Amino acid sequence: MRKLTWIRIRSVPVLIFDSLGVDYLKEAIPSGVDYVVFTFRDQFPIALSPVLLWFWMRAIIRLGVGFRQAYMIAMVDSHRPKAILSFADRSEVLGIYQDYRNEVLVISIQNAVRHPHHFLHLRRAPNYFALGKDALRSFHHYQIPYKRCVSAGSLPLGIFCSRNPIAREADKLVFVSSYRLSFDHLEGEPGEDMYTKAQARAHSRIFRHALRYAEDSEMELVVVAKGKVRFEGEHFHEEKQYFDQLSGDKSFTLSSTVKDTLGSYRQALTAEFIVGLDSTLLYEAFSVGAKVLFCWGADEYLLNCAQSLTEHLPSQVLLDDVNYDAFANKVDFLRNLSPQSYSRMIAQVQSEYVDTKQDHPLHETLKQEIEDHLDLA
């Protein structure tokens, strides 16, 4: 249940819409520019303001939206921002507000690799800074109007790479977790969707394959946790229990994923090799040249669902078999490739899903966009 939160309405040059990824978004705001964070996540902001009431009624009448969306739009409008940044890239409010206030620079930043149907509910999009080229294909397929769609790369990855040189550690194998609480309660549950069941089957299978491979090859296995925690060393209890049960007496390390930090990149990008299922982190690592095996084929149903997220991947980096031997052969082949050979193999496709520009990371691009817009506003 959301708690009522009193806020002070004031005019600001930049408004961050939603608290998701707010620490990353702050990196994209030019130095010295005032901003405010506005969110409905876990709270319901209220203010005593006749201007807010007037804006709310006007949004309902002019835009034909419901009371809640109109209230969100009115709240945003009351701050009179010249630019809006958001990591909540599937929020309808952003596209509606961009149409309503065309003079405002509204930027929506894609925060995860998505299946095309995940965009279906969007009525329109503002300036959409996509991870790669896939979002634009989805917009065209579903005829979703947008102001601009830019293949721009990952905001947090760009921040990490701008601060940290990438150095691989030999004999370090990383498994990127896609754990969901529902994985523990799927047996005999006809109400659960087929995708989640397939995801759970594939996830446990690949983790066991990674355990066995690490043991056979004398590698260190590190699991990058899915569940967000408050501080380093804390572990999401259910996820840790899930992996402990699967591992038996085999050794692995569970690495915390602290909310809004870059720790998962530090673990993944220092690995000699990375395996996983459907995590955005896999595609991000692939975009900067990491050796990755995408394990969609650990379940036939899952592989069939992932056509749009696999069609541009080289066959060498895509597992298309459930058996351990197929997994081990793929990992062995990729590990034995020289860095130059691997780079040549992926060069034409590594930017399809995440278009990383290491010489000009996304937060610097966004700073320039905002500076240029504020100079004109």
Tab-separated table of C-alpha atoms in Angstrom:
chain	number	residue	atom	x	y	z
A	1	MET	CA	0.000	0.000	0.000
A	2	ARG	CA	1.348	3.419	-0.947
A	3	LYS	CA	1.798	5.941	1.842
A	4	LEU	CA	0.686	9.557	1.453
A	5	THR	CA	3.694	11.850	1.139
A	6	TRP	CA	3.572	15.624	1.289
A	7	ILE	CA	5.770	17.288	-1.292
A	8	ARG	CA	6.719	20.888	-2.033
A	9	ILE	CA	6.040	21.922	-5.591
A	10	ARG	CA	8.729	24.137	-7.093
A	11	SER	CA	9.918	24.950	-10.580
A	12	VAL	CA	13.032	23.031	-11.621
A	13	PRO	CA	14.997	22.716	-14.877
A	14	VAL	CA	15.163	18.886	-14.660
A	15	LEU	CA	12.721	16.390	-13.199
A	16	ILE	CA	13.588	12.713	-12.627
A	17	PHE	CA	10.379	10.749	-13.095
A	18	ASP	CA	10.237	7.641	-10.860
A	19	SER	CA	12.931	6.592	-8.395
A	20	LEU	CA	14.029	3.577	-10.460
A	21	GLY	CA	17.744	3.936	-11.213
A	22	VAL	CA	17.831	7.424	-9.737
A	23	ASP	CA	21.539	7.232	-8.824
A	24	TYR	CA	22.369	6.455	-12.457
A	25	LEU	CA	20.132	9.236	-13.749
A	26	LYS	CA	21.837	11.807	-11.525
A	27	GLU	CA	25.059	11.093	-13.424
A	28	ALA	CA	23.337	12.350	-16.582
A	29	ILE	CA	22.417	15.769	-15.150
A	30	PRO	CA	24.886	18.571	-15.964
A	31	SER	CA	26.832	19.957	-13.029
A	32	GLY	CA	25.062	22.776	-11.229
A	33	VAL	CA	21.632	22.090	-12.756
A	34	ASP	CA	18.830	21.858	-10.187
A	35	TYR	CA	16.570	18.808	-10.232
A	36	VAL	CA	13.867	17.040	-8.285
A	37	VAL	CA	12.958	13.344	-8.033
A	38	PHE	CA	9.252	12.675	-8.446
A	39	THR	CA	7.896	9.165	-7.908
A	40	PHE	CA	4.726	7.197	-7.280
A	41	ARG	CA	6.715	4.100	-6.355
A	42	ASP	CA	5.638	3.027	-2.839
A	43	GLN	CA	4.132	6.438	-2.162
A	44	PHE	CA	1.360	8.780	-3.242
A	45	PRO	CA	2.612	12.372	-3.384
A	46	ILE	CA	0.175	15.113	-2.408
A	47	ALA	CA	0.401	18.885	-2.229
A	48	LEU	CA	-1.886	21.759	-1.225
A	49	SER	CA	-1.864	23.751	-4.418
A	50	PRO	CA	-4.677	25.358	-6.438
A	51	VAL	CA	-2.346	25.235	-9.444
A	52	LEU	CA	-2.093	21.449	-9.093
A	53	LEU	CA	-5.884	21.141	-8.971
A	54	TRP	CA	-6.238	23.305	-12.071
A	55	PHE	CA	-3.557	21.313	-13.965
A	56	TRP	CA	-5.250	18.055	-12.922
A	57	MET	CA	-8.640	19.066	-14.272
A	58	ARG	CA	-7.063	20.403	-17.458
A	59	ALA	CA	-5.194	17.128	-18.065
A	60	ILE	CA	-8.405	15.109	-17.670
A	61	ILE	CA	-10.294	17.307	-20.130
A	62	ARG	CA	-7.565	17.833	-22.735
A	63	LEU	CA	-5.896	14.423	-22.734
A	64	GLY	CA	-8.826	12.103	-22.110
A	65	VAL	CA	-6.873	10.010	-19.602
A	66	GLY	CA	-7.996	8.561	-16.267
A	67	PHE	CA	-7.870	10.371	-12.944
A	68	ARG	CA	-4.614	8.699	-11.833
A	69	GLN	CA	-2.661	9.367	-15.012
A	70	ALA	CA	-4.020	12.907	-15.143
A	71	TYR	CA	-2.892	13.454	-11.537
A	72	MET	CA	0.633	12.208	-12.358
A	73	ILE	CA	0.789	14.478	-15.404
A	74	ALA	CA	-0.469	17.430	-13.362
A	75	MET	CA	2.117	16.772	-10.656
A	76	VAL	CA	4.884	16.738	-13.242
A	77	ASP	CA	3.505	19.834	-14.963
A	78	SER	CA	3.319	21.719	-11.676
A	79	HIS	CA	7.116	21.571	-11.445
A	80	ARG	CA	7.370	23.228	-14.877
A	81	PRO	CA	10.409	21.166	-15.914
A	82	LYS	CA	12.329	21.903	-19.089
A	83	ALA	CA	13.699	18.346	-19.236
A	84	ILE	CA	12.549	15.009	-17.807
A	85	LEU	CA	14.666	11.883	-17.337
A	86	SER	CA	13.271	8.466	-16.492
A	87	PHE	CA	14.401	4.859	-16.217
A	88	ALA	CA	10.733	3.753	-16.126
A	89	ASP	CA	10.780	3.194	-19.868
A	90	ARG	CA	7.382	1.507	-20.110
A	91	SER	CA	5.462	4.286	-18.385
A	92	GLU	CA	2.676	5.618	-20.594
A	93	VAL	CA	2.775	8.946	-18.755
A	94	LEU	CA	6.073	9.927	-20.383
A	95	GLY	CA	4.816	9.599	-23.946
A	96	ILE	CA	1.528	11.330	-23.130
A	97	TYR	CA	3.335	14.212	-21.417
A	98	GLN	CA	5.723	14.591	-24.355
A	99	ASP	CA	2.748	15.078	-26.688
A	100	TYR	CA	1.145	17.443	-24.186
A	101	ARG	CA	4.299	19.546	-23.719
A	102	ASN	CA	6.225	19.184	-26.942
A	103	GLU	CA	8.654	21.917	-25.896
A	104	VAL	CA	9.862	19.814	-22.940
A	105	LEU	CA	12.697	17.351	-23.517
A	106	VAL	CA	11.286	14.037	-22.207
A	107	ILE	CA	13.829	11.199	-22.263
A	108	SER	CA	12.887	7.623	-21.452
A	109	ILE	CA	15.866	5.287	-20.990
A	110	GLN	CA	15.424	1.560	-21.593
A	111	ASN	CA	16.473	-0.331	-18.468
A	112	ALA	CA	16.268	-3.966	-19.650
A	113	VAL	CA	16.356	-6.113	-22.780
A	114	ARG	CA	12.732	-6.893	-23.636
A	115	HIS	CA	10.637	-9.268	-25.694
A	116	PRO	CA	8.708	-7.291	-28.347
A	117	HIS	CA	5.317	-7.908	-26.706
A	118	HIS	CA	6.506	-6.110	-23.559
A	119	PHE	CA	6.064	-2.843	-25.461
A	120	LEU	CA	2.474	-3.594	-26.461
A	121	HIS	CA	0.712	-1.483	-23.823
A	122	LEU	CA	2.619	1.707	-24.736
A	123	ARG	CA	0.343	4.191	-26.506
A	124	ARG	CA	3.296	6.359	-27.493
A	125	ALA	CA	6.906	6.963	-26.490
A	126	PRO	CA	8.860	10.211	-26.003
A	127	ASN	CA	12.565	10.490	-26.872
A	128	TYR	CA	13.374	6.831	-26.259
A	129	PHE	CA	17.016	5.980	-25.618
A	130	ALA	CA	17.079	2.259	-26.313
A	131	LEU	CA	19.703	-0.262	-25.284
A	132	GLY	CA	20.172	-1.355	-28.896
A	133	LYS	CA	18.349	-1.706	-32.193
A	134	ASP	CA	15.675	-4.137	-31.041
A	135	ALA	CA	13.337	-1.578	-29.452
A	136	LEU	CA	12.937	0.346	-32.706
A	137	ARG	CA	11.992	-2.880	-34.494
A	138	SER	CA	9.335	-3.491	-31.824
A	139	PHE	CA	7.977	0.064	-32.147
A	140	HIS	CA	7.605	-0.380	-35.891
A	141	HIS	CA	6.106	-3.846	-35.594
A	142	TYR	CA	3.389	-2.688	-33.181
A	143	GLN	CA	3.060	0.753	-34.789
A	144	ILE	CA	3.866	2.573	-31.556
A	145	PRO	CA	4.396	6.297	-32.234
A	146	TYR	CA	7.510	7.895	-30.770
A	147	LYS	CA	9.217	11.259	-30.950
A	148	ARG	CA	12.676	9.778	-31.410
A	149	CYS	CA	14.233	6.344	-30.877
A	150	VAL	CA	18.007	6.224	-30.406
A	151	SER	CA	20.178	3.118	-30.133
A	152	ALA	CA	22.174	4.422	-27.181
A	153	GLY	CA	23.506	1.609	-24.991
A	154	SER	CA	23.209	0.959	-21.273
A	155	LEU	CA	23.309	3.861	-18.821
A	156	PRO	CA	24.760	1.932	-15.823
A	157	LEU	CA	27.200	-0.037	-17.983
A	158	GLY	CA	28.484	3.180	-19.512
A	159	ILE	CA	29.009	4.677	-16.054
A	160	PHE	CA	30.886	1.563	-14.905
A	161	CYS	CA	33.134	1.369	-17.976
A	162	SER	CA	33.981	5.077	-17.766
A	163	ARG	CA	35.361	4.524	-14.253
A	164	ASN	CA	36.849	1.036	-14.405
A	165	PRO	CA	39.243	-0.644	-16.836
A	166	ILE	CA	38.035	-4.127	-17.811
A	167	ALA	CA	40.478	-6.859	-16.788
A	168	ARG	CA	39.482	-10.518	-17.079
A	169	GLU	CA	40.417	-13.023	-14.366
A	170	ALA	CA	41.538	-16.403	-15.690
A	171	ASP	CA	39.529	-19.407	-14.480
A	172	LYS	CA	36.617	-17.313	-13.199
A	173	LEU	CA	33.217	-18.515	-14.415
A	174	VAL	CA	30.183	-16.312	-13.721
A	175	PHE	CA	26.594	-17.528	-13.740
A	176	VAL	CA	24.107	-14.641	-13.978
A	177	SER	CA	21.033	-15.509	-11.948
A	178	SER	CA	17.508	-14.987	-13.287
A	179	TYR	CA	15.907	-16.304	-10.093
A	180	ARG	CA	12.259	-15.576	-9.336
A	181	LEU	CA	10.432	-16.405	-6.107
A	182	SER	CA	7.919	-18.359	-8.176
A	183	PHE	CA	10.664	-20.856	-9.152
A	184	ASP	CA	10.218	-22.502	-5.752
A	185	HIS	CA	6.473	-23.099	-6.152
A	186	LEU	CA	5.887	-24.202	-9.717
A	187	GLU	CA	5.457	-27.946	-9.411
A	188	GLY	CA	1.856	-28.930	-9.878
A	189	GLU	CA	0.702	-25.324	-10.290
A	190	PRO	CA	-1.450	-25.274	-13.450
A	191	GLY	CA	-2.091	-21.557	-13.042
A	192	GLU	CA	1.531	-20.592	-13.649
A	193	ASP	CA	2.339	-19.508	-17.180
A	194	MET	CA	4.317	-21.773	-19.486
A	195	TYR	CA	7.115	-19.234	-19.883
A	196	THR	CA	7.875	-19.074	-16.160
A	197	LYS	CA	7.867	-22.861	-15.900
A	198	ALA	CA	10.256	-23.137	-18.840
A	199	GLN	CA	12.436	-20.420	-17.346
A	200	ALA	CA	12.610	-22.284	-14.027
A	201	ARG	CA	13.531	-25.580	-15.724
A	202	ALA	CA	16.252	-23.985	-17.831
A	203	HIS	CA	17.618	-21.935	-14.945
A	204	SER	CA	18.207	-24.894	-12.627
A	205	ARG	CA	19.617	-26.957	-15.519
A	206	ILE	CA	22.189	-24.343	-16.526
A	207	PHE	CA	23.247	-23.713	-12.947
A	208	ARG	CA	23.935	-27.431	-12.518
A	209	HIS	CA	25.836	-27.460	-15.819
A	210	ALA	CA	27.920	-24.486	-14.612
A	211	LEU	CA	28.651	-26.222	-11.301
A	212	ARG	CA	29.816	-29.353	-13.069
A	213	TYR	CA	31.875	-27.465	-15.627
A	214	ALA	CA	33.572	-25.354	-12.951
A	215	GLU	CA	34.487	-28.482	-11.002
A	216	ASP	CA	35.735	-30.370	-14.088
A	217	SER	CA	37.752	-27.386	-15.318
A	218	GLU	CA	38.990	-26.234	-11.898
A	219	MET	CA	37.340	-22.838	-12.255
A	220	GLU	CA	35.894	-20.563	-9.593
A	221	LEU	CA	32.105	-20.276	-9.983
A	222	VAL	CA	30.538	-16.960	-8.972
A	223	VAL	CA	26.766	-16.489	-9.080
A	224	VAL	CA	25.631	-12.893	-9.581
A	225	ALA	CA	22.447	-12.738	-7.515
A	226	LYS	CA	19.182	-11.496	-8.996
A	227	GLY	CA	17.519	-10.355	-5.779
A	228	LYS	CA	18.357	-6.782	-4.786
A	229	VAL	CA	19.707	-6.252	-1.251
A	230	ARG	CA	20.561	-3.250	0.910
A	231	PHE	CA	24.301	-3.708	1.402
A	232	GLU	CA	27.274	-5.783	0.299
A	233	GLY	CA	27.340	-9.259	1.880
A	234	GLU	CA	23.618	-9.404	2.530
A	235	HIS	CA	21.849	-12.083	0.488
A	236	PHE	CA	18.290	-12.435	-0.564
A	237	HIS	CA	17.375	-15.393	1.662
A	238	GLU	CA	15.138	-17.296	-0.723
A	239	GLU	CA	17.618	-17.033	-3.585
A	240	LYS	CA	20.523	-18.249	-1.475
A	241	GLN	CA	18.451	-21.179	-0.227
A	242	TYR	CA	17.459	-22.024	-3.821
A	243	PHE	CA	21.095	-22.237	-4.985
A	244	ASP	CA	22.261	-24.060	-1.855
A	245	GLN	CA	19.689	-26.790	-2.498
A	246	LEU	CA	20.728	-27.160	-6.142
A	247	SER	CA	24.467	-27.174	-5.481
A	248	GLY	CA	24.654	-30.034	-2.998
A	249	ASP	CA	28.288	-30.190	-1.876
A	250	LYS	CA	29.708	-28.379	-4.906
A	251	SER	CA	31.421	-25.044	-4.322
A	252	PHE	CA	30.242	-21.633	-5.555
A	253	THR	CA	30.155	-18.023	-4.354
A	254	LEU	CA	26.952	-15.977	-4.307
A	255	SER	CA	27.678	-12.327	-5.014
A	256	SER	CA	25.260	-9.706	-3.688
A	257	THR	CA	23.429	-7.374	-6.047
A	258	VAL	CA	23.212	-4.167	-4.041
A	259	LYS	CA	20.452	-1.863	-5.294
A	260	ASP	CA	21.643	0.930	-7.583
A	261	THR	CA	25.325	-0.021	-7.402
A	262	LEU	CA	27.587	-1.369	-10.113
A	263	GLY	CA	28.717	-4.530	-8.319
A	264	SER	CA	27.148	-6.937	-10.811
A	265	TYR	CA	29.210	-5.390	-13.624
A	266	ARG	CA	32.359	-5.712	-11.545
A	267	GLN	CA	31.767	-9.446	-11.110
A	268	ALA	CA	30.644	-10.198	-14.675
A	269	LEU	CA	33.163	-8.109	-16.583
A	270	THR	CA	36.158	-9.467	-14.677
A	271	ALA	CA	35.184	-13.074	-15.485
A	272	GLU	CA	36.943	-15.216	-18.051
A	273	PHE	CA	33.539	-16.547	-19.102
A	274	ILE	CA	29.863	-15.755	-18.413
A	275	VAL	CA	26.815	-17.999	-18.722
A	276	GLY	CA	23.153	-17.302	-18.061
A	277	LEU	CA	19.661	-17.414	-19.388
A	278	ASP	CA	17.834	-14.188	-20.214
A	279	SER	CA	19.479	-11.492	-18.122
A	280	THR	CA	20.151	-8.029	-19.557
A	281	LEU	CA	23.599	-8.279	-17.958
A	282	LEU	CA	24.539	-11.007	-20.470
A	283	TYR	CA	23.733	-8.742	-23.412
A	284	GLU	CA	25.534	-5.826	-21.776
A	285	ALA	CA	28.671	-7.917	-21.217
A	286	PHE	CA	28.491	-9.235	-24.790
A	287	SER	CA	28.373	-5.653	-26.086
A	288	VAL	CA	31.800	-4.898	-24.588
A	289	GLY	CA	33.400	-8.084	-25.883
A	290	ALA	CA	32.994	-10.483	-22.952
A	291	LYS	CA	32.859	-14.188	-23.757
A	292	VAL	CA	29.247	-15.152	-23.125
A	293	LEU	CA	27.065	-18.218	-23.656
A	294	PHE	CA	23.355	-17.396	-23.939
A	295	CYS	CA	21.550	-20.494	-22.670
A	296	TRP	CA	18.049	-19.980	-24.062
A	297	GLY	CA	18.233	-23.487	-25.538
A	298	ALA	CA	18.352	-25.106	-22.113
A	299	ASP	CA	14.600	-25.451	-22.623
A	300	GLU	CA	12.970	-25.916	-26.030
A	301	TYR	CA	9.893	-23.846	-25.156
A	302	LEU	CA	12.050	-20.979	-23.928
A	303	LEU	CA	14.184	-21.012	-27.070
A	304	ASN	CA	11.084	-20.845	-29.254
A	305	CYS	CA	9.881	-17.796	-27.288
A	306	ALA	CA	13.186	-15.989	-27.685
A	307	GLN	CA	13.405	-15.603	-31.441
A	308	SER	CA	13.724	-11.823	-31.381
A	309	LEU	CA	16.399	-11.983	-28.655
A	310	THR	CA	18.481	-14.659	-30.391
A	311	GLU	CA	18.116	-14.142	-34.140
A	312	HIS	CA	21.098	-11.780	-34.346
A	313	LEU	CA	23.404	-13.847	-32.107
A	314	PRO	CA	26.133	-16.006	-33.675
A	315	SER	CA	25.299	-19.699	-33.294
A	316	GLN	CA	28.574	-20.181	-31.424
A	317	VAL	CA	27.351	-18.104	-28.445
A	318	LEU	CA	23.834	-19.578	-28.319
A	319	LEU	CA	23.170	-22.875	-26.544
A	320	ASP	CA	20.537	-24.839	-28.451
A	321	ASP	CA	20.646	-28.146	-26.553
A	322	VAL	CA	19.685	-29.211	-23.042
A	323	ASN	CA	22.558	-31.680	-22.532
A	324	TYR	CA	25.675	-31.021	-20.509
A	325	ASP	CA	28.044	-32.155	-23.266
A	326	ALA	CA	26.631	-29.539	-25.656
A	327	PHE	CA	27.067	-26.892	-22.943
A	328	ALA	CA	30.649	-27.934	-22.182
A	329	ASN	CA	31.617	-28.103	-25.867
A	330	LYS	CA	30.316	-24.575	-26.496
A	331	VAL	CA	32.126	-23.165	-23.464
A	332	ASP	CA	35.364	-24.981	-24.385
A	333	PHE	CA	35.219	-23.686	-27.966
A	334	LEU	CA	34.689	-20.072	-26.921
A	335	ARG	CA	37.280	-20.171	-24.156
A	336	ASN	CA	39.870	-21.484	-26.619
A	337	LEU	CA	39.262	-18.685	-29.112
A	338	SER	CA	41.860	-15.931	-29.062
A	339	PRO	CA	40.513	-12.481	-28.090
A	340	GLN	CA	41.114	-11.327	-31.676
A	341	SER	CA	39.193	-14.262	-33.181
A	342	TYR	CA	36.302	-13.784	-30.771
A	343	SER	CA	36.149	-10.048	-31.514
A	344	ARG	CA	36.010	-10.716	-35.258
A	345	MET	CA	33.260	-13.295	-34.767
A	346	ILE	CA	30.930	-10.952	-32.860
A	347	ALA	CA	31.904	-7.608	-34.426
A	348	GLN	CA	28.888	-7.305	-36.727
A	349	VAL	CA	26.275	-8.189	-34.095
A	350	GLN	CA	27.475	-7.178	-30.638
A	351	SER	CA	25.617	-3.847	-30.805
A	352	GLU	CA	22.255	-5.311	-31.910
A	353	TYR	CA	20.827	-5.658	-28.401
A	354	VAL	CA	23.067	-3.273	-26.429
A	355	ASP	CA	24.882	-0.596	-28.427
A	356	THR	CA	27.715	0.338	-26.088
A	357	LYS	CA	29.848	3.309	-27.115
A	358	GLN	CA	32.781	3.161	-24.723
A	359	ASP	CA	34.363	6.337	-26.119
A	360	HIS	CA	31.206	8.338	-25.362
A	361	PRO	CA	29.028	6.643	-22.706
A	362	LEU	CA	25.319	7.328	-22.463
A	363	HIS	CA	25.434	9.539	-19.351
A	364	GLU	CA	27.735	11.941	-21.221
A	365	THR	CA	25.411	11.927	-24.251
A	366	LEU	CA	22.443	12.732	-22.006
A	367	LYS	CA	24.322	15.553	-20.283
A	368	GLN	CA	24.979	17.122	-23.661
A	369	GLU	CA	21.329	16.690	-24.725
A	370	ILE	CA	20.125	18.432	-21.567
A	371	GLU	CA	22.723	21.220	-21.775
A	372	ASP	CA	21.827	21.931	-25.391
A	373	HIS	CA	18.103	21.943	-24.599
A	374	LEU	CA	18.437	24.194	-21.555
A	375	ASP	CA	20.487	26.667	-23.601
A	376	LEU	CA	17.599	26.874	-26.069
A	377	ALA	CA	14.759	26.817	-23.538
